[in-house]
Short mmCIF file of C-alpha atoms (C1' of nucleotides) in Angstrom, two decimals:
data_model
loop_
_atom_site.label_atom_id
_atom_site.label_comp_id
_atom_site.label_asym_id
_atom_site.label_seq_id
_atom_site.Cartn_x
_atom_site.Cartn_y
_atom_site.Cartn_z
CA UNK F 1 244.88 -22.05 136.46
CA UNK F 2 243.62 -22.10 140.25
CA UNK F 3 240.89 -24.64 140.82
CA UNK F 4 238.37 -23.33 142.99
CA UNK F 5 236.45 -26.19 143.37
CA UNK F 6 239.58 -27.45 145.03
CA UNK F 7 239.36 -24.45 147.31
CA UNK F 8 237.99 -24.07 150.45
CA UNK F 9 236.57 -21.25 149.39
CA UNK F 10 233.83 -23.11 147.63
CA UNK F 11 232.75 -25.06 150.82
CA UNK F 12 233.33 -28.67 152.28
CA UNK F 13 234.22 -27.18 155.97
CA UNK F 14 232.25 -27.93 158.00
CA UNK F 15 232.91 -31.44 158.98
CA UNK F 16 233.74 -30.17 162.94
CA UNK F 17 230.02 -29.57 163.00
CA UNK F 18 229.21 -33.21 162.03
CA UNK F 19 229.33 -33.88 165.91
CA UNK F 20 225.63 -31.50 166.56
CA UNK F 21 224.40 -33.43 163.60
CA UNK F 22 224.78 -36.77 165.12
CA UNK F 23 223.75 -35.58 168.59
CA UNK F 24 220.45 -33.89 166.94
CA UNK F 25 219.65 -37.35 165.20
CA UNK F 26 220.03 -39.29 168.21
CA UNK F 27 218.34 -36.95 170.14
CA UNK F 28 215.06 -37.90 168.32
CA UNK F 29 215.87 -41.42 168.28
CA UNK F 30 218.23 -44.42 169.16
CA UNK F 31 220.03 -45.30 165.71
CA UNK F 32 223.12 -47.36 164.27
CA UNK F 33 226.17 -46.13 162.78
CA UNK F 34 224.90 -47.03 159.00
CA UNK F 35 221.89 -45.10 159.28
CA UNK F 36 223.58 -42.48 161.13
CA UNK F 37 225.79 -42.08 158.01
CA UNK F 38 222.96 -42.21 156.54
CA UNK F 39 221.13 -38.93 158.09
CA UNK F 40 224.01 -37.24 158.15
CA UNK F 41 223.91 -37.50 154.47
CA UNK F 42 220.51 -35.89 154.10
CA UNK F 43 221.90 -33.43 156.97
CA UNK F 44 221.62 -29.51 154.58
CA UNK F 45 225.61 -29.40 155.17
CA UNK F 46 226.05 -32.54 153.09
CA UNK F 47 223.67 -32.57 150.56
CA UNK F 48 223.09 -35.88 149.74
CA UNK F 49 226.77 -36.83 149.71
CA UNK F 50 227.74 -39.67 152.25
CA UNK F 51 230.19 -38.74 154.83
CA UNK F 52 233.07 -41.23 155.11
CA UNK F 53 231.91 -44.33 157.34
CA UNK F 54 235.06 -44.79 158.72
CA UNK F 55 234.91 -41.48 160.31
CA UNK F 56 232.01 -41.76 161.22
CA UNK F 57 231.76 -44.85 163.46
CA UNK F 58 235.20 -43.21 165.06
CA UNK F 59 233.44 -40.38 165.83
CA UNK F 60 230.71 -42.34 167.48
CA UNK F 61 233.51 -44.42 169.44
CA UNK F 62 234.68 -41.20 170.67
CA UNK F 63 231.63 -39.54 171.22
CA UNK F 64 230.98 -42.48 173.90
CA UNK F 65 234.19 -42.65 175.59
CA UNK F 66 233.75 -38.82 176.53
CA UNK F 67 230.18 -39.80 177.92
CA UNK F 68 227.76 -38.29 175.12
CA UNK F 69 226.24 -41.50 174.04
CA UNK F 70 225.89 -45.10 175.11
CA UNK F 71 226.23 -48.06 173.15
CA UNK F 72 224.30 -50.89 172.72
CA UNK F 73 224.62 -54.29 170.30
CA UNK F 74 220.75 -54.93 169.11
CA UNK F 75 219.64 -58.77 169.68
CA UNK F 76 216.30 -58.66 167.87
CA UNK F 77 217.57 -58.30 164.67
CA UNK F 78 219.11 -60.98 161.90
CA UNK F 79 221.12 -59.48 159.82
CA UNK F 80 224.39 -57.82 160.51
CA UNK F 81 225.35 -56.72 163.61
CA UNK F 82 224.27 -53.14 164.47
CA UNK F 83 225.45 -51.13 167.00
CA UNK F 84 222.59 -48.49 168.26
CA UNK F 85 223.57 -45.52 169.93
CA UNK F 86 221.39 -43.83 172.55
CA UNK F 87 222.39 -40.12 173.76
CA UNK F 88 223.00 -40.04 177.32
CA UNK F 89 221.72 -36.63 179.61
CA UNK F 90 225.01 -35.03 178.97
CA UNK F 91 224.85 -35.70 175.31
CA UNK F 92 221.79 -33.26 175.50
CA UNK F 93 223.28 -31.16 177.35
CA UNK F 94 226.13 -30.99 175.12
CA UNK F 95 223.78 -30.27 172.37
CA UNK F 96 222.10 -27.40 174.09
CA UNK F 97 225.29 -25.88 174.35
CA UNK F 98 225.88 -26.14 171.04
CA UNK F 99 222.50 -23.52 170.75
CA UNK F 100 224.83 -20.77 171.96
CA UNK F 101 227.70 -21.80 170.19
CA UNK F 102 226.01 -22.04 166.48
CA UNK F 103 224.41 -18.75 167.21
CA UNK F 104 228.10 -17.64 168.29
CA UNK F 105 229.13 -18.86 164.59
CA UNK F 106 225.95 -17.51 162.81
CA UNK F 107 226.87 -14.15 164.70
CA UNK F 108 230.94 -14.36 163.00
CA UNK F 109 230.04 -15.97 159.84
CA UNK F 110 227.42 -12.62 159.56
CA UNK F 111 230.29 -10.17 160.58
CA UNK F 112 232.87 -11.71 158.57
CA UNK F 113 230.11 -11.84 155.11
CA UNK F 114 229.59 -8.32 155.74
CA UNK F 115 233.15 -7.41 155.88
CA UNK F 116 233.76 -9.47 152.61
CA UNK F 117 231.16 -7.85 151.02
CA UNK F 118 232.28 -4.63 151.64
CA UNK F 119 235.89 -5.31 151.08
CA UNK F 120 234.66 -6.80 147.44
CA UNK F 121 232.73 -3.72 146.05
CA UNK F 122 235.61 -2.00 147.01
CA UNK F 123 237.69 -3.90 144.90
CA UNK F 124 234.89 -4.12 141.97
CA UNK F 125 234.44 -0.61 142.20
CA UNK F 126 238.10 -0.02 141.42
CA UNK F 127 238.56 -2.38 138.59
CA UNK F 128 235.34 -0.43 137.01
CA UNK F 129 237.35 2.76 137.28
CA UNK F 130 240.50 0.57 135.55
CA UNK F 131 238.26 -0.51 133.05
CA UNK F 132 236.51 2.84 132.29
CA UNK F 133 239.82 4.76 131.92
CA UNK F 134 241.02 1.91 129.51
CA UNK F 135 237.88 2.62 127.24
CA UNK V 1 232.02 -35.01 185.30
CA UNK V 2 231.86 -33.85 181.54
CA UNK V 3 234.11 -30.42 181.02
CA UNK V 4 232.10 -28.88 178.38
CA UNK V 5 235.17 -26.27 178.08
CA UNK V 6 236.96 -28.66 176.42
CA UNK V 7 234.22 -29.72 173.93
CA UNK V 8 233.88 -28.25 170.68
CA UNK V 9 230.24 -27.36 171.62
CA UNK V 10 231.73 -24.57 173.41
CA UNK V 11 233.25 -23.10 169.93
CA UNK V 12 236.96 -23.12 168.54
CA UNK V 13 235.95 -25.02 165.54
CA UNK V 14 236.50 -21.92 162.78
CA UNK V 15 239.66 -22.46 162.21
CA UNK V 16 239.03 -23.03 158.48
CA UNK V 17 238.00 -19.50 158.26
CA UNK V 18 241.55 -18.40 159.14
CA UNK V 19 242.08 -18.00 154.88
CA UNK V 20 239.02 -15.94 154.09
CA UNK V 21 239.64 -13.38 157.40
CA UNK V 22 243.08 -13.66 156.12
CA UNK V 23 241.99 -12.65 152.16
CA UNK V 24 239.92 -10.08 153.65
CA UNK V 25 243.21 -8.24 155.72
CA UNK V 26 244.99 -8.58 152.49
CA UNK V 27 242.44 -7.02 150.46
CA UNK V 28 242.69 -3.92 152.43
CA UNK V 29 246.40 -3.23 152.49
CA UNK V 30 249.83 -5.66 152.22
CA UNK V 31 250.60 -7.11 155.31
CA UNK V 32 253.14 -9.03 156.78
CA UNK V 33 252.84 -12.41 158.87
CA UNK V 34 252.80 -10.96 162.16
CA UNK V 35 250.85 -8.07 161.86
CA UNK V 36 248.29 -10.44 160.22
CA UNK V 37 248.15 -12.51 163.36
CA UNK V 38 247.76 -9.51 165.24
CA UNK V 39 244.73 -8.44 162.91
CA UNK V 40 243.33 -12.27 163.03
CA UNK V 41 243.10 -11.83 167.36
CA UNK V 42 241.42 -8.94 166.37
CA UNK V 43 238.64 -10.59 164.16
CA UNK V 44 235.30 -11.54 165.78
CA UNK V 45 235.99 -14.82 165.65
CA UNK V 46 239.50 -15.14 167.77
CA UNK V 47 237.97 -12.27 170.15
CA UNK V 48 241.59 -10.87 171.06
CA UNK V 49 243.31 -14.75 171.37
CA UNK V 50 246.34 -14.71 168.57
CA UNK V 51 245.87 -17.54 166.87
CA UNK V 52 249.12 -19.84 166.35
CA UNK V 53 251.45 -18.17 164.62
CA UNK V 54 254.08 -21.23 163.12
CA UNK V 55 250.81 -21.71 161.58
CA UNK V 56 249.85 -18.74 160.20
CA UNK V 57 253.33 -18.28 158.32
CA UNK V 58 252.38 -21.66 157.05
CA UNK V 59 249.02 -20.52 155.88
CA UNK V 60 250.28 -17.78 154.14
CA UNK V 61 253.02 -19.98 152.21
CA UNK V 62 250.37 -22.52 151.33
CA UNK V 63 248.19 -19.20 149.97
CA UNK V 64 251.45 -18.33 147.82
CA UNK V 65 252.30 -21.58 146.26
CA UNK V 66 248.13 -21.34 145.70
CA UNK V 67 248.95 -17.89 143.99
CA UNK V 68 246.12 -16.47 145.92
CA UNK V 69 249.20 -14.10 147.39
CA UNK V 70 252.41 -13.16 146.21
CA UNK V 71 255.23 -11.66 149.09
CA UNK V 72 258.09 -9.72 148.82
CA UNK V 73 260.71 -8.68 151.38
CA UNK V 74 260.53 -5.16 152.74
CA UNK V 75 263.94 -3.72 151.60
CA UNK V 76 263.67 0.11 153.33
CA UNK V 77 263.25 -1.28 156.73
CA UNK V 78 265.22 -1.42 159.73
CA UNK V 79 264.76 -3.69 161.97
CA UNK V 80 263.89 -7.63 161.94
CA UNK V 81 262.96 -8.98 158.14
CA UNK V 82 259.55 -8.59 157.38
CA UNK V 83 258.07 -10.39 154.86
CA UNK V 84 255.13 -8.41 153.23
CA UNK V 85 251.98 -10.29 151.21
CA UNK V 86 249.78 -8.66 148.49
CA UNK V 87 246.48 -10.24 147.21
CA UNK V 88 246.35 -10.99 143.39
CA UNK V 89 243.61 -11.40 141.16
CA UNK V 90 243.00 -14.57 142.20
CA UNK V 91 243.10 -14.47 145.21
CA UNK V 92 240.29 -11.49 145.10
CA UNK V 93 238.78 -13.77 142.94
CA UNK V 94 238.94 -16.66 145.69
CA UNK V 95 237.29 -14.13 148.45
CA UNK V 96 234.66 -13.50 146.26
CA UNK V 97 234.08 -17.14 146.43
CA UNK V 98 233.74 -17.18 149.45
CA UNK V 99 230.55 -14.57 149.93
CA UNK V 100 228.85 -17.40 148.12
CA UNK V 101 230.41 -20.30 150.74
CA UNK V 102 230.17 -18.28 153.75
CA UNK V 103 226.38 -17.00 152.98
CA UNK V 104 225.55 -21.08 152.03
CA UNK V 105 227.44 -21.59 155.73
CA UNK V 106 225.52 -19.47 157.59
CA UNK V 107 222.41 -20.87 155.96
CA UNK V 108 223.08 -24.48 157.17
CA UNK V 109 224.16 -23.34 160.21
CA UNK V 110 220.66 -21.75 160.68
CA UNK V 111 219.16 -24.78 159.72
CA UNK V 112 220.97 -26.96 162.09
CA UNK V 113 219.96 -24.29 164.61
CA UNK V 114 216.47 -24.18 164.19
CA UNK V 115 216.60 -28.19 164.26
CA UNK V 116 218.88 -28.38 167.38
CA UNK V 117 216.07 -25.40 169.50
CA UNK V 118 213.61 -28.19 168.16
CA UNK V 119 214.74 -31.16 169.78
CA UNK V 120 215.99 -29.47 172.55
CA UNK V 121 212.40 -27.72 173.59
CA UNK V 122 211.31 -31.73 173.42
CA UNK V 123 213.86 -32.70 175.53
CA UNK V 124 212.79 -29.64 178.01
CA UNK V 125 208.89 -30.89 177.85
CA UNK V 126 209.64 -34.36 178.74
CA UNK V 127 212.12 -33.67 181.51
CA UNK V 128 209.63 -30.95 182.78
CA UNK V 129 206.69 -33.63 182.36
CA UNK V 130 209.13 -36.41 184.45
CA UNK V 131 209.21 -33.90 186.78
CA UNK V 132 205.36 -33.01 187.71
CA UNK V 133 204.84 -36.39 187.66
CA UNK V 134 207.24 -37.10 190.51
CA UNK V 135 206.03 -34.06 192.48
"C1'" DT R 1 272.76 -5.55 180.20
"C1'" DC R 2 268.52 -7.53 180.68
"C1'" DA R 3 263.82 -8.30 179.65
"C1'" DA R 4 260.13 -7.76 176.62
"C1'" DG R 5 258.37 -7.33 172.28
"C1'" DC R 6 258.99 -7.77 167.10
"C1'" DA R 7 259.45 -11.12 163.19
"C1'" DT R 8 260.10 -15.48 161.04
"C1'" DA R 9 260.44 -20.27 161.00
"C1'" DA R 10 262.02 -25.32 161.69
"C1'" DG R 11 261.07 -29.63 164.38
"C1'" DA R 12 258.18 -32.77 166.37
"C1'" DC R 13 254.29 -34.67 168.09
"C1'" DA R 14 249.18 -35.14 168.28
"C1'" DT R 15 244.99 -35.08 166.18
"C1'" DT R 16 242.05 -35.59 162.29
"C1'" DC R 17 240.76 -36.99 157.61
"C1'" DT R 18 240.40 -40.01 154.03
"C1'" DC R 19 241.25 -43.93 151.28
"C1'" DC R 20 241.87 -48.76 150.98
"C1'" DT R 21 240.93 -52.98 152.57
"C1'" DA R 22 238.54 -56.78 155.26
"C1'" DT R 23 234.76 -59.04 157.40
"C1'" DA R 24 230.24 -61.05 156.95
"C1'" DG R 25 225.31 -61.26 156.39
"C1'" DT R 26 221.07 -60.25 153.27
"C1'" DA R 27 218.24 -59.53 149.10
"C1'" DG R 28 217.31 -59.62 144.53
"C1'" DA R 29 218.59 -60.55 139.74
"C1'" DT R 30 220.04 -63.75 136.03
"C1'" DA Z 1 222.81 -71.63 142.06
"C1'" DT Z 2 225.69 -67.82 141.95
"C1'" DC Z 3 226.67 -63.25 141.43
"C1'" DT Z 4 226.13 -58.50 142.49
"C1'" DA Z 5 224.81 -54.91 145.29
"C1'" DC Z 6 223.70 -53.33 149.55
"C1'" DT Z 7 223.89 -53.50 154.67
"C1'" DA Z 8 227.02 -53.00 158.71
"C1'" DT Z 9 231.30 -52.39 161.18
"C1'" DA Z 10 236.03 -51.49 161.50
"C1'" DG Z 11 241.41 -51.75 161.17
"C1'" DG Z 12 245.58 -49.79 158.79
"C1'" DA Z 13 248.09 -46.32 156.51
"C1'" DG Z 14 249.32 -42.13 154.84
"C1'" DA Z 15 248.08 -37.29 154.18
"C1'" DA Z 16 246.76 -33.15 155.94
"C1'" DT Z 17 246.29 -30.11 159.99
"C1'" DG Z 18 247.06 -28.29 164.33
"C1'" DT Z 19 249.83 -27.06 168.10
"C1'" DC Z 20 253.76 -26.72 171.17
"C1'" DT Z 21 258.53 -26.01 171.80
"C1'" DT Z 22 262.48 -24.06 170.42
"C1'" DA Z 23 265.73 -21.06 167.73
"C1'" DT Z 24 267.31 -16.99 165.55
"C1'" DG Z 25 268.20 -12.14 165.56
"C1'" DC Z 26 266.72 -7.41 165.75
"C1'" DT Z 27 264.85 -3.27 168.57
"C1'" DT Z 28 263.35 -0.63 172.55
"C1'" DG Z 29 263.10 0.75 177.08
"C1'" DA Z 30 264.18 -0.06 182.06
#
DNA sequence: TCAAGCATAAGACATTCTCCTATAGTAGAT
DNA sequence: ATCTACTATAGGAGAATGTCTTATGCTTGA
């Protein structure tokens, strides 16, 4: 039997938008990886359900090498070593472009619910008949 | 300088939601592989760009072995082989999953909107206020 | 006969994800 | 005192995905 908790279907893709995420937390303030993780977590797409680290601090690695965030080691602190991130002015821009593009994906995700829907009544509409002529 | 083309805040990130728009094609009639590329460019989210199609073939292999789909070869055909795919039960049953996934998606995605037009109307007030200040 | 489009698909490389492991410091419990 | 759990970062490896190139062979029209 198909598990569809195993299938997309039930969710768990939309990791491409964990990128925004970060951006919006660090747009309110300069954090670490940890409690970025953290956030993220609490984020509505994740539900309470950490995010893999690993990925994570990559993503942050990445994010700075293409400019969106600078990095700095904090010297107050005992501790462990954290690594705060600070979003740079074309990190914000970044994430005001990513206005237009979630309301781009709102827009599809609309179109494409719609289109299910109709597609499905059609289909439970036509097993009714099935089942009615079987009575 | 930062080419925000290139950045997945300019889109390109629903690639995931190549197996619901495909469900949804199948739902209406059997298909073969590349007409179903041809119907994917169509779909909002491609806007008239075909997809890859080595990877739609793939897709559609994956969705058999999945039993979400079962093919069969056309036989009264001329021309090049086409290999046609039907929708089973499951695989309606899958799509119908995914009204529940894709409404959840569009939710979160609303969310992360109205948190992103936030923190970006901050960012707008304190770069406006920087600039009074110098003039 | 040549080019363009139809139709499928393998190969190969790049990117991304995820799991496992390693490090090292801190805080609280037993 | 020492042990466990949590904080904090990160490399390595293998799996999964994505994408680009190439190959095959048929059809249609110039």
């Amino acid at each position: 039997m198909l598990d569809f908790n195993k299938c997309p279907c039930s969710g768990n893709n939309l990791d491409k938008l964990v990128q925004p995420t970060i951006l919006t937390i660090l747009a309110q303030e300069d954090l670490y990886g940890y409690k970025i993780v953290q956030r993220i977590a609490e984020s509505p797409m994740f539900k309470g359900h950490k995010p893999d680290g690993t990925g994570v601090y990559r993503t942050l690695k990445a994010m700075e090498q293409r400019g969106l965030v600078i990095s700095s080691r904090s010297l107050t602190d005992t501790g462990p070593a954290k690594i705060f991130y600070h979003i740079t002015k074309e990190g914000e821009e970044c994430l005001s472009h990513w206005i237009n593009t979630l309301e781009e994906y709102r827009q599809i995700i609309g179109m494409m619910l719609a289109e299910v829907h109709n597609v499905c009544a059609k289909i439970k509409r036509s097993t009714d008949n099935v089942n009615l002529t079987q009575d």
